[in-house]
mmCIF file of C-alpha atoms and ligand atoms in Angstrom:
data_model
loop_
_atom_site.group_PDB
_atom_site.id
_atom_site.type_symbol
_atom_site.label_atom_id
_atom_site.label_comp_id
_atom_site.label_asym_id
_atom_site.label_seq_id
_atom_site.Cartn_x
_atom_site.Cartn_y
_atom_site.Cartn_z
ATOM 1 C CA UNK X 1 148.582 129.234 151.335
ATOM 2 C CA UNK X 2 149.574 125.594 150.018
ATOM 3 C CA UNK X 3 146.929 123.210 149.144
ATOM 4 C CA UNK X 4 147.977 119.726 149.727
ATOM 5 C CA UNK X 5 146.323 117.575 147.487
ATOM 6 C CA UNK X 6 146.142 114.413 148.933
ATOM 7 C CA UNK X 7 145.113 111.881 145.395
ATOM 8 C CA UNK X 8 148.807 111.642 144.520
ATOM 9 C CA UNK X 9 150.323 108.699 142.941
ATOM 10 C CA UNK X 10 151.131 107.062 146.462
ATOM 11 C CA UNK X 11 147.496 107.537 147.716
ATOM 12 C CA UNK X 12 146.301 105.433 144.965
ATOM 13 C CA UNK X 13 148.609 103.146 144.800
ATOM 14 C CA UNK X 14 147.963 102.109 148.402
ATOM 15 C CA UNK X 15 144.182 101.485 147.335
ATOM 16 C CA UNK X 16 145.769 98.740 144.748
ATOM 17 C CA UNK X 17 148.207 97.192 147.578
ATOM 18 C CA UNK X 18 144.836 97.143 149.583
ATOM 19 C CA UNK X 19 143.396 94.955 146.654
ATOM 20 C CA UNK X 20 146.512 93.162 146.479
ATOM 21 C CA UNK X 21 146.881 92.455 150.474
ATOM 22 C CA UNK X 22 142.142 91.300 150.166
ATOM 23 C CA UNK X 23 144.445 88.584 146.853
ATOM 24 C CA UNK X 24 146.559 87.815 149.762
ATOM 25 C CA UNK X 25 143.984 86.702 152.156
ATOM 26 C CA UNK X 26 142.285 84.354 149.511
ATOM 27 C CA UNK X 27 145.461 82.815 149.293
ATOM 28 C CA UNK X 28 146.014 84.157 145.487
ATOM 29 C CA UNK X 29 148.839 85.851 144.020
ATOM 30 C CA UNK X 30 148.759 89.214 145.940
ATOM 31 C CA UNK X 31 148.529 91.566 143.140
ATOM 32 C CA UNK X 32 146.210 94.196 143.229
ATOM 33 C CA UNK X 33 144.887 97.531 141.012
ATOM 34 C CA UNK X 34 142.717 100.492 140.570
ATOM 35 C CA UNK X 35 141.585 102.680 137.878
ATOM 36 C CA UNK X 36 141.525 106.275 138.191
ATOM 37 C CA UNK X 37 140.160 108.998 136.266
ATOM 38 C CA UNK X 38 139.665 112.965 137.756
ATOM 39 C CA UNK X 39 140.997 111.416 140.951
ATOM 40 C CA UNK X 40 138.069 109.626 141.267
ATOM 41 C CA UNK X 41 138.844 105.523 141.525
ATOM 42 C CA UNK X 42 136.396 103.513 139.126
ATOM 43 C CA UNK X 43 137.255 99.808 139.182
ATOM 44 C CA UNK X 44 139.047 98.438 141.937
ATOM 45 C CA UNK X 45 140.289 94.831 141.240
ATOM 46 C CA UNK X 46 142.758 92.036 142.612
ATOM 47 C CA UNK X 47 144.229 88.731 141.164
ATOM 48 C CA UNK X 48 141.952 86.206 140.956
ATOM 49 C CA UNK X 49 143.482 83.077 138.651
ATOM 50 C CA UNK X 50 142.471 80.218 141.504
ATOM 51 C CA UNK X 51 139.119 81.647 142.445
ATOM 52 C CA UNK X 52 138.038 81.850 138.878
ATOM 53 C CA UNK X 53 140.263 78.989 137.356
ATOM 54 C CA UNK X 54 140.786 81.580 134.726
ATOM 55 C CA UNK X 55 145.101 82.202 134.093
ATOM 56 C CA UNK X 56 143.371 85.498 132.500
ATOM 57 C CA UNK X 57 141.807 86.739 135.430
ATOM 58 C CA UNK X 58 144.864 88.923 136.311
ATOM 59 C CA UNK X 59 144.084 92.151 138.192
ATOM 60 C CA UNK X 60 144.675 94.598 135.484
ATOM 61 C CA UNK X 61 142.703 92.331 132.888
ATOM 62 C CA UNK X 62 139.522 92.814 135.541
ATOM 63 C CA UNK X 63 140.242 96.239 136.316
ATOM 64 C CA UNK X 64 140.241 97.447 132.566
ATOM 65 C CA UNK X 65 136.873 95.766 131.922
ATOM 66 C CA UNK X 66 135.270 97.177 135.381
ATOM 67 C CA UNK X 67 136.704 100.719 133.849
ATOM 68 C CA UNK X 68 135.020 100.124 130.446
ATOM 69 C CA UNK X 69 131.630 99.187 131.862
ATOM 70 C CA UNK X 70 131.628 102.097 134.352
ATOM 71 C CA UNK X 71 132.374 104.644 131.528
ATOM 72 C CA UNK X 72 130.481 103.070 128.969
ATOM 73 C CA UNK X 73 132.895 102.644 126.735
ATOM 74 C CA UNK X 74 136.071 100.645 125.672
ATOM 75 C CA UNK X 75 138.760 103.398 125.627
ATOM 76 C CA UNK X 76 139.908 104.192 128.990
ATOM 77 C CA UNK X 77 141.081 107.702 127.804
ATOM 78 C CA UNK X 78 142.352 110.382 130.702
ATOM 79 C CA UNK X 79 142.418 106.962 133.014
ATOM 80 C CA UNK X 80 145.531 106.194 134.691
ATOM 81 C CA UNK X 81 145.815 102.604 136.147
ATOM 82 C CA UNK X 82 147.734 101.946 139.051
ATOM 83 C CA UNK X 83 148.830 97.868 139.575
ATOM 84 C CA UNK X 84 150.922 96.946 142.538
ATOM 85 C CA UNK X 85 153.096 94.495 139.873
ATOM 86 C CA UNK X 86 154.871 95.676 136.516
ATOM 87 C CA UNK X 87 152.051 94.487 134.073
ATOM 88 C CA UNK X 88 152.687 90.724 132.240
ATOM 89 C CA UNK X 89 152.723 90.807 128.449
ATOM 90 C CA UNK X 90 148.686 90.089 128.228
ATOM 91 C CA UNK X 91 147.898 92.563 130.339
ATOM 92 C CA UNK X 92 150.246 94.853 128.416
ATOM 93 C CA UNK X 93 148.561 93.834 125.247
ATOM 94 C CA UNK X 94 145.161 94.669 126.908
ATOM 95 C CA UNK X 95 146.269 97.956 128.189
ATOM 96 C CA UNK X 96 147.475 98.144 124.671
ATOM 97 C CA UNK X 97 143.897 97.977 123.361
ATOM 98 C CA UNK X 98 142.550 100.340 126.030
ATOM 99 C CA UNK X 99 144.182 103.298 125.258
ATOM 100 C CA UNK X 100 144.745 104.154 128.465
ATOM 101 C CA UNK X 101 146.262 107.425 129.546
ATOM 102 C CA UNK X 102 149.038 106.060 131.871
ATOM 103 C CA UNK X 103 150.559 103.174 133.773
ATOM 104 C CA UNK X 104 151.806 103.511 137.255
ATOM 105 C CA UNK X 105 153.383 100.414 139.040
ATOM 106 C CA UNK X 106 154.782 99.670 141.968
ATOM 107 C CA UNK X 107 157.423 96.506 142.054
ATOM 108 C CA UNK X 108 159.480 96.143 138.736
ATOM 109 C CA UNK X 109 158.667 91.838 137.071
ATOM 110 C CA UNK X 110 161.776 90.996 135.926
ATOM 111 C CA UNK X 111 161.163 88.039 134.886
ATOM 112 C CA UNK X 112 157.082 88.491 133.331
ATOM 113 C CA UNK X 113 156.765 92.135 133.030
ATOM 114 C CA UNK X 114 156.199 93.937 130.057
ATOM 115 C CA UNK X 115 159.306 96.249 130.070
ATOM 116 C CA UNK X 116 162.327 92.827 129.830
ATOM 117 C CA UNK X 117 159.884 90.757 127.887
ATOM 118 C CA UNK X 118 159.280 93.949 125.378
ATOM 119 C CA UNK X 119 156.020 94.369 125.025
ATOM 120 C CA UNK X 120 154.774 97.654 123.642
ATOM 121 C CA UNK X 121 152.132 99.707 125.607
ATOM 122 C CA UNK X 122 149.952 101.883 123.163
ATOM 123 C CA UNK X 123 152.154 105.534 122.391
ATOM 124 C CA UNK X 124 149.883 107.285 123.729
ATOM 125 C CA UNK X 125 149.988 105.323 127.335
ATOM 126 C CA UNK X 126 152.519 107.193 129.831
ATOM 127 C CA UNK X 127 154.022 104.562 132.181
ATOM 128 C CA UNK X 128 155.786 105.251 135.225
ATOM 129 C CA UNK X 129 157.283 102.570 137.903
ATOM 130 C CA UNK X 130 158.211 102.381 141.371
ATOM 131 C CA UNK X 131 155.805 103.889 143.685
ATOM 132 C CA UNK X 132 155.662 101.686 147.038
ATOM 133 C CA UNK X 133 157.698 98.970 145.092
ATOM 134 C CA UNK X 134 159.043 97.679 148.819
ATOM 135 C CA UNK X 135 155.834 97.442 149.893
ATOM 136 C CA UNK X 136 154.369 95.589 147.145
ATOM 137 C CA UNK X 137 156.972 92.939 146.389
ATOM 138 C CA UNK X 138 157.651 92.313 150.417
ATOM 139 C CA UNK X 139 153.803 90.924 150.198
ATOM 140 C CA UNK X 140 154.615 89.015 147.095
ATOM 141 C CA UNK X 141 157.406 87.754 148.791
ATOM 142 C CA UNK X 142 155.461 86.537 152.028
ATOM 143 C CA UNK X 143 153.254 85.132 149.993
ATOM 144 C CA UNK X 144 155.948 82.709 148.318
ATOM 145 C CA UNK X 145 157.707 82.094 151.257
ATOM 146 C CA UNK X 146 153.954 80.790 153.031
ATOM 147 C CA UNK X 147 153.335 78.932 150.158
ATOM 148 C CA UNK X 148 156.486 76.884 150.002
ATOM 149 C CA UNK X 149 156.332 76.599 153.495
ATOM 150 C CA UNK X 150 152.772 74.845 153.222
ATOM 151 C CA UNK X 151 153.832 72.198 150.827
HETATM 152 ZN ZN1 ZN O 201 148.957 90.235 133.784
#
């Protein structure tokens, strides 16, 4: 008998596009994350730079702090985080600081990511790309394409 287990890296990764698409609708930049340990999702998080007026208040930068309270303590050891975006450099150096376990993204940032731009993730941190990377850089995409049609 097989036992499908259904919390794969896809299955969370749609949670974070869900966060990304509920960025989309508030008209930010649709980026989205989660934070999973044991399969169990404990801070759920999207972009949120106009709402707050805050250029930190990048997905990943919420989710690690949500992660942090909920475990009660700063190292998000055995935590994977899943972001719909390759992770900018301060989120990188956050992540850095976290410890966390491993790094799953979706769409490769040429451009801001981490990986062109060089910034180190802690050695210990496991990071692994392109899971639903159409997905989550078509709804980047739309976004850019509404937005430029707006102005
Ligand atoms: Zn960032």
């Amino acid at each position: 008998m097989s036992i499908i287990n259904p919390y794969n890296d896809a299955f969370f990764m749609k949670k974070a596009l869900r966060e990304a698409e509920a960025a989309y609708e508030k008209g930010e930049i649709p980026i989205g994350a989660v934070i999973v340990i044991n399969n169990q999702i404990i801070a759920r998080a999207h972009n949120l730079t106009e709402t707050l007026n805050d250029v930190t208040a990048h997905a990943e930068m919420q989710a690690i702090t949500a992660a942090a309270n909920y475990l009660g303590g700063k190292y998000l050891i055995d935590c994977t985080l899943y972001v719909t975006i390759e992770p900018c450099q301060m989120c990188a150096g956050a992540l850095f600081w976290s410890q966390i376990s491993k790094v799953v993204y979706g769409a490769r940032d040429e451009h801001r990511g981490c990986i062109n731009l060089n910034t180190k993730l802690h050695p210990k941190t496991e990071l692994m790309g392109g899971i639903m990377a159409e997905e989550a850089s078509q709804l980047l995409k739309r976004f850019f394409i509404e937005k430029r049609n707006l102005n």
